[in-house]
C-alpha positions as a LaTeX table, in Angstrom:
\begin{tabular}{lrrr}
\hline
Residue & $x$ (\AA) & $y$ (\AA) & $z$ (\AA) \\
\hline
Unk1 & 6.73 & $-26.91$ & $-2.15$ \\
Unk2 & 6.60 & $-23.81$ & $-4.40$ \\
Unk3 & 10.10 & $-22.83$ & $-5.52$ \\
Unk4 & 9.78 & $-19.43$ & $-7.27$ \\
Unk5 & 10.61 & $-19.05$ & $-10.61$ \\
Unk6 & 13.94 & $-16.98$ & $-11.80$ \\
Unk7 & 12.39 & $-14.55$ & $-13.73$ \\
Unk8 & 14.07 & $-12.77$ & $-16.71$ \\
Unk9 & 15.75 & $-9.34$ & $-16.97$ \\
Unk10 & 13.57 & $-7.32$ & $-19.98$ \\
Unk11 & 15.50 & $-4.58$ & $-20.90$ \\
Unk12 & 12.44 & $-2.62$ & $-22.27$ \\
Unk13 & 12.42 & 1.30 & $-21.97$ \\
Unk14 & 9.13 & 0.68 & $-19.83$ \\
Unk15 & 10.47 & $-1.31$ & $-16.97$ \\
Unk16 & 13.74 & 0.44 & $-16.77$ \\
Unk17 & 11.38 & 3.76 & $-16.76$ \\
Unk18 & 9.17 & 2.26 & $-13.70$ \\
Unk19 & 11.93 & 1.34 & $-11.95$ \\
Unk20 & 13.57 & 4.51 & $-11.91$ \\
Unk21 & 10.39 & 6.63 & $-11.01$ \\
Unk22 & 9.79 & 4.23 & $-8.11$ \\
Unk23 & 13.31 & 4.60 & $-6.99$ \\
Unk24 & 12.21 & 8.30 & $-6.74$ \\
Unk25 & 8.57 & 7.52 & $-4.99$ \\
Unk26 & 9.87 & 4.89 & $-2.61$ \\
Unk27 & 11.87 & 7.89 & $-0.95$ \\
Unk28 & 8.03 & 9.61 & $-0.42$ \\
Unk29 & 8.97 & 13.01 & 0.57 \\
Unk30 & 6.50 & 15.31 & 1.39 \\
Unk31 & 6.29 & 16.37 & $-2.02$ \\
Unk32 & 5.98 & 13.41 & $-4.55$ \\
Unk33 & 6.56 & 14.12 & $-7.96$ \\
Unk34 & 2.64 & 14.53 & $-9.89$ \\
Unk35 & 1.61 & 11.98 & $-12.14$ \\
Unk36 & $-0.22$ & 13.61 & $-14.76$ \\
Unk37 & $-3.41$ & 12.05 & $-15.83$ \\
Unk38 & $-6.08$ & 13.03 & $-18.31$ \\
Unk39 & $-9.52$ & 12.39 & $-16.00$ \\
Unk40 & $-11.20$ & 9.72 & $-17.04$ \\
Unk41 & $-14.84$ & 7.09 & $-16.73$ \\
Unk42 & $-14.54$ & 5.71 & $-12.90$ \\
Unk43 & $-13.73$ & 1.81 & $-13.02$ \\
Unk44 & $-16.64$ & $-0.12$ & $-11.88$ \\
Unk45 & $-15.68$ & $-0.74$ & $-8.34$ \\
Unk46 & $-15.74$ & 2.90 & $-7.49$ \\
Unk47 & $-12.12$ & 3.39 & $-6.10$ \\
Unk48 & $-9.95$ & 3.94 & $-8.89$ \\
Unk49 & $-8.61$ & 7.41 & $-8.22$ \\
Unk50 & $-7.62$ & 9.71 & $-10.75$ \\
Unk51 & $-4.70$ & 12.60 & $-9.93$ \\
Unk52 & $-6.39$ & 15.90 & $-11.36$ \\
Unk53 & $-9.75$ & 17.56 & $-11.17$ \\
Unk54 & $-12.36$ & 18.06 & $-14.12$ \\
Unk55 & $-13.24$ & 21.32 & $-14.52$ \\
Unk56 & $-16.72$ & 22.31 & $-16.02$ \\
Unk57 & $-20.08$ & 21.89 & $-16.42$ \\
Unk58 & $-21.86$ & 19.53 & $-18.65$ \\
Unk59 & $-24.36$ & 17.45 & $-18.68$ \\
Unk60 & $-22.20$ & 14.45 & $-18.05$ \\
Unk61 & $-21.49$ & 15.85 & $-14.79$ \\
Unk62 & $-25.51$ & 16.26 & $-14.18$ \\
Unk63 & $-26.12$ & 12.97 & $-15.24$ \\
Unk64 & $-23.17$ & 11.15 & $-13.70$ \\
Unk65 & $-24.57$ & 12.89 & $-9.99$ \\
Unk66 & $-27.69$ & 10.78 & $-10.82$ \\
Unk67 & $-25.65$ & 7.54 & $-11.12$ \\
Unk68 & $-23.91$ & 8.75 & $-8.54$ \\
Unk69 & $-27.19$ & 9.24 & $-6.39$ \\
Unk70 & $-28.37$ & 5.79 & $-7.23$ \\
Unk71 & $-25.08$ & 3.63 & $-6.80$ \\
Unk72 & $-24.56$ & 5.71 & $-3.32$ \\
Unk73 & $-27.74$ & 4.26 & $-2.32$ \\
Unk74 & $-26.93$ & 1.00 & $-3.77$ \\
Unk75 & $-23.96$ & 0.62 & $-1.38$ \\
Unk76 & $-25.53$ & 2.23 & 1.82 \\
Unk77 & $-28.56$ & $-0.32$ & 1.52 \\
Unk78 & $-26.08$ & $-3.04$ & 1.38 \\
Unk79 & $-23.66$ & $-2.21$ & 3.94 \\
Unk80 & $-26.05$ & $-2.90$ & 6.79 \\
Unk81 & $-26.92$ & $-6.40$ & 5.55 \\
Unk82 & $-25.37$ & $-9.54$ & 6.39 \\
Unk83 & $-22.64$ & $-11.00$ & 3.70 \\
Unk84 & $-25.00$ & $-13.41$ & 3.01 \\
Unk85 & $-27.96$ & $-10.72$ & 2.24 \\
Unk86 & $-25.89$ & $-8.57$ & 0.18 \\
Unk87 & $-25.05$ & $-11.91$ & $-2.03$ \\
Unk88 & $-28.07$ & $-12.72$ & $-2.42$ \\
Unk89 & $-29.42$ & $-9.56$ & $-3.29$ \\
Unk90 & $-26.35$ & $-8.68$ & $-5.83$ \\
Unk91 & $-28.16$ & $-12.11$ & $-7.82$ \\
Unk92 & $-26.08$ & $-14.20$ & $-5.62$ \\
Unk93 & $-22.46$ & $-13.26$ & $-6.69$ \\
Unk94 & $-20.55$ & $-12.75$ & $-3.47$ \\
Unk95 & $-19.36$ & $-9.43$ & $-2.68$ \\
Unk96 & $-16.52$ & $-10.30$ & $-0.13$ \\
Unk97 & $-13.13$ & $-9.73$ & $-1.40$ \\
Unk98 & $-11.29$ & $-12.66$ & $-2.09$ \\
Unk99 & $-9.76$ & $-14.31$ & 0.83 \\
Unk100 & $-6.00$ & $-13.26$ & $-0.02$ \\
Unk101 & $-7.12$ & $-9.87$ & $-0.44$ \\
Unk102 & $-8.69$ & $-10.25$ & 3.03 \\
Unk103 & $-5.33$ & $-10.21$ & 5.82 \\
Unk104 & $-1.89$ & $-8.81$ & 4.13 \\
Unk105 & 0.99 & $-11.13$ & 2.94 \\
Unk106 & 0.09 & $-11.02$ & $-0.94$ \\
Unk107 & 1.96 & $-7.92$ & $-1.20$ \\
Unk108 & 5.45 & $-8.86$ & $-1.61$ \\
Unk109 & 4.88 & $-12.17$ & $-4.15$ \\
Unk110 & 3.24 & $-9.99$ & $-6.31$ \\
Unk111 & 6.00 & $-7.13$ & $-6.90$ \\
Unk112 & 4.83 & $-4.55$ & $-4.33$ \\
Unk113 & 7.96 & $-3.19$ & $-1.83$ \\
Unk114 & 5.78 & $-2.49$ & 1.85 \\
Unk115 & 7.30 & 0.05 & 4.04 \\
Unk116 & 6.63 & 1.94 & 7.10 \\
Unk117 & 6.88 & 5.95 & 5.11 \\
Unk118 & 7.65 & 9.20 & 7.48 \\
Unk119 & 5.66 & 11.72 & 6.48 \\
Unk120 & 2.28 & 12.29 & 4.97 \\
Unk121 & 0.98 & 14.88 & 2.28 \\
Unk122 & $-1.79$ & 16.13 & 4.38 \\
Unk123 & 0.92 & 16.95 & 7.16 \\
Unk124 & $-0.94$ & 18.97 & 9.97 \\
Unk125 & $-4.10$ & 19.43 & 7.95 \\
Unk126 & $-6.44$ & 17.03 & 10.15 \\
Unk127 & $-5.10$ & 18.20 & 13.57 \\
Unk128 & $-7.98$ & 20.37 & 14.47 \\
Unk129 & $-10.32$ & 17.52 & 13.72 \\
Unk130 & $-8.72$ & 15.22 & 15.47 \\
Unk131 & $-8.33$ & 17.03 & 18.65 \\
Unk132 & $-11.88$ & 17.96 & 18.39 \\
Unk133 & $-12.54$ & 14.42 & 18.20 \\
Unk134 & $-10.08$ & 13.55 & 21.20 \\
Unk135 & $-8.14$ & 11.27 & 18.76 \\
Unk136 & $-4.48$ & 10.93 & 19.41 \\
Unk137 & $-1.91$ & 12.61 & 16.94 \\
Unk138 & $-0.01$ & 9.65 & 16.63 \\
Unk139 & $-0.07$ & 8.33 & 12.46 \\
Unk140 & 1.16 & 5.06 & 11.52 \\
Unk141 & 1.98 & 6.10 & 7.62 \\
Unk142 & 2.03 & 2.95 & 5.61 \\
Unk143 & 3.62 & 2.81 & 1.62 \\
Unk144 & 3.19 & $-0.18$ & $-0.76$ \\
Unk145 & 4.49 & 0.76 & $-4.04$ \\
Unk146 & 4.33 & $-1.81$ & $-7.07$ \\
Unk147 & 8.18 & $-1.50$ & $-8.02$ \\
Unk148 & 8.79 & $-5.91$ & $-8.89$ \\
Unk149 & 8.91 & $-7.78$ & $-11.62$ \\
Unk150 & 7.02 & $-10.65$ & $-10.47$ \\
Unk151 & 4.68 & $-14.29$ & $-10.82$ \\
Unk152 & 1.52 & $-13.51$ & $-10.71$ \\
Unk153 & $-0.97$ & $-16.81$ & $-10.02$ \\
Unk154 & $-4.35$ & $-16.69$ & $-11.73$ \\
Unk155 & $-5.55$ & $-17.75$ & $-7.54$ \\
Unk156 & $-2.68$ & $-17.38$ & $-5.16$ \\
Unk157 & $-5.11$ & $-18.30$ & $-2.05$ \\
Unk158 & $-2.57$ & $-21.16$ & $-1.35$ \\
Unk159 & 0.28 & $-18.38$ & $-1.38$ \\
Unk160 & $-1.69$ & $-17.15$ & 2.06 \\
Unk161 & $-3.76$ & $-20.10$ & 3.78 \\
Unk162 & $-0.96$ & $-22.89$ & 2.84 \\
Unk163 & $-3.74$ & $-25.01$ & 0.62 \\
Unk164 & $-2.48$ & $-27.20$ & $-2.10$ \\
Unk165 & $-2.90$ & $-24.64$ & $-5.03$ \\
Unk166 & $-1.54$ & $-24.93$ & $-9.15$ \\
Unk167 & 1.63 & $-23.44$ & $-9.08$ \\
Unk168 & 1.60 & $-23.93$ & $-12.79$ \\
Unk169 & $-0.64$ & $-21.27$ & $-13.61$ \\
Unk170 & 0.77 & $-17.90$ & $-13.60$ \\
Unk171 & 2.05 & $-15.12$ & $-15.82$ \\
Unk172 & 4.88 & $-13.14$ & $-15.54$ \\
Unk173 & 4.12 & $-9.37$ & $-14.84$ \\
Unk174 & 5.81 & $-6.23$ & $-15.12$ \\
Unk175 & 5.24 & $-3.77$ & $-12.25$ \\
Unk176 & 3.25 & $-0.78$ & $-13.29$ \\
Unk177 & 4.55 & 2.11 & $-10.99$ \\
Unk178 & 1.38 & 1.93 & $-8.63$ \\
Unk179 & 1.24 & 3.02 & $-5.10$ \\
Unk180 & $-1.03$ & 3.29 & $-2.14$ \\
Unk181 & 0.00 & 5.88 & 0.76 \\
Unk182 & $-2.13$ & 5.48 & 3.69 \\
Unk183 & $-1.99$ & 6.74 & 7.05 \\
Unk184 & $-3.95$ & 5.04 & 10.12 \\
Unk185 & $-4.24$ & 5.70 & 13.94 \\
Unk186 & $-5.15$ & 2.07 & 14.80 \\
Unk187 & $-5.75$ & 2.54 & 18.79 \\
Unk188 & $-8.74$ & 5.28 & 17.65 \\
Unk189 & $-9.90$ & 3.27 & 14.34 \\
Unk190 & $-8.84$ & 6.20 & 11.93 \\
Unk191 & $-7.76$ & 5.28 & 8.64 \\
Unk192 & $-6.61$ & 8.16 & 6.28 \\
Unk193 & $-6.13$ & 7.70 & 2.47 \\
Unk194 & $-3.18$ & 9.87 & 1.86 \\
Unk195 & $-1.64$ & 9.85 & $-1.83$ \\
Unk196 & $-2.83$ & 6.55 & $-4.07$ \\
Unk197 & $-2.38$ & 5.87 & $-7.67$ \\
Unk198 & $-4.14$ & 2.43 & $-8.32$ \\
Unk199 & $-3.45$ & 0.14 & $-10.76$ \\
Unk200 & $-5.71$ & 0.75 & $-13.82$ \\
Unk201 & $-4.99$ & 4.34 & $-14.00$ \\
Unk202 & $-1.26$ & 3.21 & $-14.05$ \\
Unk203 & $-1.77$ & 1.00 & $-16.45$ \\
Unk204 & $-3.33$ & 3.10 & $-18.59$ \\
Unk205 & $-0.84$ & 5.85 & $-17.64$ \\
Unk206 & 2.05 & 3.33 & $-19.01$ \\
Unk207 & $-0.07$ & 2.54 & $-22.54$ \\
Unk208 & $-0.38$ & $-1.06$ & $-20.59$ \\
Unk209 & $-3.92$ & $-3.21$ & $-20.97$ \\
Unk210 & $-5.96$ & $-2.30$ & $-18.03$ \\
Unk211 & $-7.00$ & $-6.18$ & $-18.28$ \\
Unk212 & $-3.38$ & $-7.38$ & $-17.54$ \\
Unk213 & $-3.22$ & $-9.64$ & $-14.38$ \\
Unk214 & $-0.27$ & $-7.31$ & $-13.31$ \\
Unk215 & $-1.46$ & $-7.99$ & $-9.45$ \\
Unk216 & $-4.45$ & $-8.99$ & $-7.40$ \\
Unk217 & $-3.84$ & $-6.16$ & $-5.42$ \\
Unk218 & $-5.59$ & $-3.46$ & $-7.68$ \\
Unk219 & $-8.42$ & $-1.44$ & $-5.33$ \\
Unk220 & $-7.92$ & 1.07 & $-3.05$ \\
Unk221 & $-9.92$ & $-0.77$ & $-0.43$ \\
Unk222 & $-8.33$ & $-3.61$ & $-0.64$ \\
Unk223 & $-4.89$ & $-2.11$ & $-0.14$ \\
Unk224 & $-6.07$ & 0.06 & 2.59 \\
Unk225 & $-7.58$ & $-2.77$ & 4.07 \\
Unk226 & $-4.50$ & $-4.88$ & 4.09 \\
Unk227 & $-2.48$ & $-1.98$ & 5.32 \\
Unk228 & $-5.08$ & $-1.97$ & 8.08 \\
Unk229 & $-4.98$ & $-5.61$ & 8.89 \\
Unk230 & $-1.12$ & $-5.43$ & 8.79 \\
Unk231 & $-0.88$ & $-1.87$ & 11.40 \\
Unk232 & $-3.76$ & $-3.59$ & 13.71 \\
Unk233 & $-1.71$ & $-6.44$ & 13.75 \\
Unk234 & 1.41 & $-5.47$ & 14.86 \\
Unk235 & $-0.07$ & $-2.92$ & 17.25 \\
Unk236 & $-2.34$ & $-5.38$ & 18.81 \\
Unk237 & $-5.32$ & $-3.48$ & 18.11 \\
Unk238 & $-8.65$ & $-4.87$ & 16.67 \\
Unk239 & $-9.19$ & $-5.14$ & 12.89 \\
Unk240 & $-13.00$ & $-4.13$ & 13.43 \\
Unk241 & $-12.29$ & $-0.80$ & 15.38 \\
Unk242 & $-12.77$ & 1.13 & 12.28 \\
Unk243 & $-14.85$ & 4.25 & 12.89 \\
Unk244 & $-13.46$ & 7.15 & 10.71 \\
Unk245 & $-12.38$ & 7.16 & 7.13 \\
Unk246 & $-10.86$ & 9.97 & 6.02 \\
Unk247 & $-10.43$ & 11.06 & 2.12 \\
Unk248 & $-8.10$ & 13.50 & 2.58 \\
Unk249 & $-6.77$ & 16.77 & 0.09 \\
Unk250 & $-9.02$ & 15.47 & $-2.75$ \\
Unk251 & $-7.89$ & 15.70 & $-6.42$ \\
Unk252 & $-10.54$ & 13.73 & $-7.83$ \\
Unk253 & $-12.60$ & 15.86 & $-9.60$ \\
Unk254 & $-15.58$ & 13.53 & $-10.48$ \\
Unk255 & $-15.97$ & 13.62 & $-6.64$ \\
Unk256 & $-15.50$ & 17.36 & $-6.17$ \\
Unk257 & $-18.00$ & 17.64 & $-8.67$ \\
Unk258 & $-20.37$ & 15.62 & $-6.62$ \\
Unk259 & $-19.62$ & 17.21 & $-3.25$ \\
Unk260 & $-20.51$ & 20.77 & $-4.72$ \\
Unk261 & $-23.47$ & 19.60 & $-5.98$ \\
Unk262 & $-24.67$ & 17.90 & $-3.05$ \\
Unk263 & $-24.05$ & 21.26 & $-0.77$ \\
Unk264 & $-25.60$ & 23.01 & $-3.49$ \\
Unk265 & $-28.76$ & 20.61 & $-3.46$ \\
Unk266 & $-29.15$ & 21.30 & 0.20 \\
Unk267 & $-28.54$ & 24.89 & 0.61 \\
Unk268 & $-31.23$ & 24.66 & $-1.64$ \\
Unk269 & $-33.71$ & 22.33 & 0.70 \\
Unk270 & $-32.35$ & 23.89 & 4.02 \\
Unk271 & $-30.68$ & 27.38 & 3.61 \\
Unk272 & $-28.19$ & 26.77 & 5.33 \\
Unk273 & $-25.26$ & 27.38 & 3.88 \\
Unk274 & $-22.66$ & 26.74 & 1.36 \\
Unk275 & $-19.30$ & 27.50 & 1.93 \\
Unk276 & $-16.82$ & 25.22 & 2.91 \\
Unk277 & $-14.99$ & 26.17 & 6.44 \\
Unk278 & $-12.63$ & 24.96 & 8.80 \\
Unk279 & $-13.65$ & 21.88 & 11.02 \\
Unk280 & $-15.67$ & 24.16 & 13.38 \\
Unk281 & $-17.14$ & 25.61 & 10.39 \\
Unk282 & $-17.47$ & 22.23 & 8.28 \\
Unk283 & $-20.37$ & 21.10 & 6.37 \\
Unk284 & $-22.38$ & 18.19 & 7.92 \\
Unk285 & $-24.28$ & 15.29 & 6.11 \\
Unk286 & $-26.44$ & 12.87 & 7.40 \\
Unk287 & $-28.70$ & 10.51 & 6.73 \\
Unk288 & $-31.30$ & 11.48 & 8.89 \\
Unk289 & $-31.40$ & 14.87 & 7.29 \\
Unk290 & $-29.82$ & 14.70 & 3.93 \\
Unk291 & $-29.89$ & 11.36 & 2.48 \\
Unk292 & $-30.35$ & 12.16 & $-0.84$ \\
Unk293 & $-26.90$ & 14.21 & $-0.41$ \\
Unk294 & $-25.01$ & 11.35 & 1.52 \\
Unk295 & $-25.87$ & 8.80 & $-1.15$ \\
Unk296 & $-24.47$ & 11.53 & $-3.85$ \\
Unk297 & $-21.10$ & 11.42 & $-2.03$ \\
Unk298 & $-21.15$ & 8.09 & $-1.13$ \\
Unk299 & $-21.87$ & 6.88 & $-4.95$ \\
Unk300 & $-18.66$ & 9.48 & $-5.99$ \\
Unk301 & $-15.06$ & 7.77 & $-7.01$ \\
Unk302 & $-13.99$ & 8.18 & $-3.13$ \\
Unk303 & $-16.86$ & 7.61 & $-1.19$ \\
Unk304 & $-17.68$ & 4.18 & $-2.46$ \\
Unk305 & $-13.86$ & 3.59 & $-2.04$ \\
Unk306 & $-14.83$ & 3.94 & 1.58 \\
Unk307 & $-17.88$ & 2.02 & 1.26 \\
Unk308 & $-16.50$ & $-1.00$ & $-0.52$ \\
Unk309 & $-13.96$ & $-1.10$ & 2.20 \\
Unk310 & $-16.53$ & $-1.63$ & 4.48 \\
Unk311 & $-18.86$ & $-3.62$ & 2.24 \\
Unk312 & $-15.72$ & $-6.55$ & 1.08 \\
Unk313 & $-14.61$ & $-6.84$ & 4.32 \\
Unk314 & $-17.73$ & $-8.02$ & 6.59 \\
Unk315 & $-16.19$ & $-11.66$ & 7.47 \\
Unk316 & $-13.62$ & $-9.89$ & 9.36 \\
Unk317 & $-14.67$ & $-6.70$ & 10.07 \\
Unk318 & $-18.74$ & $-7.25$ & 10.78 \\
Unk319 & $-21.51$ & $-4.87$ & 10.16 \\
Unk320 & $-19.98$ & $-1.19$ & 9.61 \\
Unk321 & $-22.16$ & 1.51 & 7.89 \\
Unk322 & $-21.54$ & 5.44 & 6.97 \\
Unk323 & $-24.34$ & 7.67 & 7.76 \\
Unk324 & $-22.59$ & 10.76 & 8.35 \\
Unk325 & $-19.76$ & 12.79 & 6.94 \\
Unk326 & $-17.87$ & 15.66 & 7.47 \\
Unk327 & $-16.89$ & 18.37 & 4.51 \\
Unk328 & $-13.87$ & 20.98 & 5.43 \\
Unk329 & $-11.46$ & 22.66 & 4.64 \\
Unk330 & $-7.71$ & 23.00 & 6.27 \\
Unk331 & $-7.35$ & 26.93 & 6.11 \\
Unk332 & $-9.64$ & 29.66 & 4.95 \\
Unk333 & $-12.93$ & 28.44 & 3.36 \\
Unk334 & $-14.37$ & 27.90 & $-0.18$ \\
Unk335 & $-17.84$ & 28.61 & $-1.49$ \\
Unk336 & $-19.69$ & 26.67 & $-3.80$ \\
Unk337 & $-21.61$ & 28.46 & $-6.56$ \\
Unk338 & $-21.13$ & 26.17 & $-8.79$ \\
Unk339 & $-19.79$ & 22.34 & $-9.10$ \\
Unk340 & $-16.90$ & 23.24 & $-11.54$ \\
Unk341 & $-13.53$ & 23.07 & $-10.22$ \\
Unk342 & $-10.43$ & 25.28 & $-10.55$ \\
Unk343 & $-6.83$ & 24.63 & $-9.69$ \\
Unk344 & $-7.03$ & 26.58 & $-6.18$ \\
Unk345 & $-9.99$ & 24.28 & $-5.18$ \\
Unk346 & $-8.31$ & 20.66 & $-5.94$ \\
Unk347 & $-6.46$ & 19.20 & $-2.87$ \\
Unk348 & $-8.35$ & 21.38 & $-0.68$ \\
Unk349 & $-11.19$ & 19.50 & 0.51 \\
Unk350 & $-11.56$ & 16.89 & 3.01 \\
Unk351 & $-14.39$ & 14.06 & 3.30 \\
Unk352 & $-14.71$ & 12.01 & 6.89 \\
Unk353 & $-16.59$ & 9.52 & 7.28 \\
Unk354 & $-18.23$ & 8.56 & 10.17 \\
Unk355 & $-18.20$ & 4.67 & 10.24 \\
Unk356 & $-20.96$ & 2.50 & 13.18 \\
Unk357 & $-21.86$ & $-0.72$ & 13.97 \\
Unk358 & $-25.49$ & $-1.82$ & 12.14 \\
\hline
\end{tabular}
């Protein structure tokens, strides 16, 4: 039997620092303190969110909407195959999430402190769009923050299925001040990604290697999807009744950048319009009618968060695919002339995503 290992007080400026921030974030208010973070390259899984928006145009921006374009396509091709398709066809590297990243449970070994939270940032923002479509107001708001000094184990599967595992080989981590915020509305299959700061960007935040073990738990779709597990669970609701993801009040600006340039590309094509209303005046993509736009927002830092969510999680959650989503605004309206973003623009936007069975 595993006994866990005392660990040892480090009085180093940095923990005593993340400690007392988290003691501030674990209260979650309804107005978290801002992390400030320079923007910076997207990790490769798509979901690592940075806190402020880019402003400008360059040709990064241009070229990154290509990549964007191309990897949004990428994931919509392979969320309506099989788990064994999508292996094969990623040159047969599997592209399930490990299996203690797959039900919750690693959270708490690995430093994280899981609560149920009160209140949400968005607050009444998604009301209208939720009544429109006849889905309760009734949140379940979720908060893991990374706050623990704690053992992490290079595979900690036996930590969750019980198997004989080598309880030898771990390191000792420092938490890194990382959260995830979610809300969900389990009986409708809404989940709503609130306020997250992953772990890289905290890392890097903290002058910490962004290749430090620090936890498993480093993607927001595999916290959400935890978070998920863990709510359907204890509601008695069915993991694989997901059919809206909602990126709400983004400050990402590689993925405002992308949004404007998708509505720009089809006002272009179609005419028909480019401003940014309320739900009943929201911008509508599809992939009947604009797939070259849905693959541009799908391929951006937050929609392949929501795609990876549904493309690590097929053993449990089956075949789920986006091929619509939904661009508004809480009050007033925004138009796009242009894909730079100021400071009255960041937070404002909303991205839902329509989620089916293949």
């Amino acid at each position: 039997m595993y006994t866990k290992h005392q660990v040892p007080w480090r009085t180093t400026f940095t923990t005593i620092a993340l400690l007392l921030i988290s003691f501030f974030l674990l209260s979650y208010t309804s107005s978290p303190p801002r992390l400030s973070l320079s923007p910076r390259t997207v990790a490769a899984d798509g979901d690592q969110l940075q806190q402020h928006a880019a402003g400008g145009l360059t040709k990064r921006v241009t070229d990154t909407y290509s990549k964007a374009h191309d990897k949004g396509h990428w994931l919509h091709c392979r969320m309506s195959m099989t788990k064994e398709e999508a292996k094969e066809s990623n040159r047969g590297k599997s592209l399930e999430s490990p299996s203690y990243l797959q039900v919750n449970g690693l959270e708490e070994p690995e430093g994280w402190n899981p609560h149920d939270a009160s209140v949400s940032q968005f607050g009444d923002n998604l009301n209208e769009a939720l009544r429109s479509l006849s889905i309760p107001i009734d949140f379940h708001h979720e908060s893991w923050v990374h706050v623990h000094e704690a053992d992490i184990f290079n595979d900690p599967s036996w930590l969750i299925d019980g198997s004989d595992g080598n309880i030898d080989d771990f390191e000792n981590c420092i938490p890194t001040g990382a959260f995830f915020h979610n809300s969900f509305i389990a009986e409708a299959g809404v989940i709503i990604a609130d306020n997250n700061y992953a772990v890289d960007p905290a890392l890097l935040a903290n002058a910490m290697n962004p290749n430090d073990l620090a936890t498993h738990i480093r993607k927001w779709s595999d916290a959400v999807w935890m978070q998920w597990w863990k709510v359907c669970h204890e509601k008695g609701e069915d993991v694989k009744n997901v059919k809206y993801i909602i990126r709400s009040k983004i400050n990402n600006g590689e993925t405002l950048n992308f949004i404007f340039q998708a509505i720009l590309n089809k006002h272009a094509r179609d005419a028909k319009g480019k401003t940014i209303g309320t739900w009943d005046n929201r911008i509508t993509m599809t992939i009947k009618e604009d797939p070259d736009e849905l693959y541009g927002i799908l391929g951006s830092p937050n929609g392949a968060g929501a795609a990876y969510l549904l493309l690590n999680h097929k053993e449990r959650l089956g075949l789920k695919i986006i091929n619509k989503v939904d661009i508004f605004v809480a009050e007033g309206s925004h138009e796009v002339k242009g894909i730079a973003v100021d400071k009255d623009t960041s937070e404002t936007i909303t991205l839902l995503f329509h989620v089916t069975d293949v």
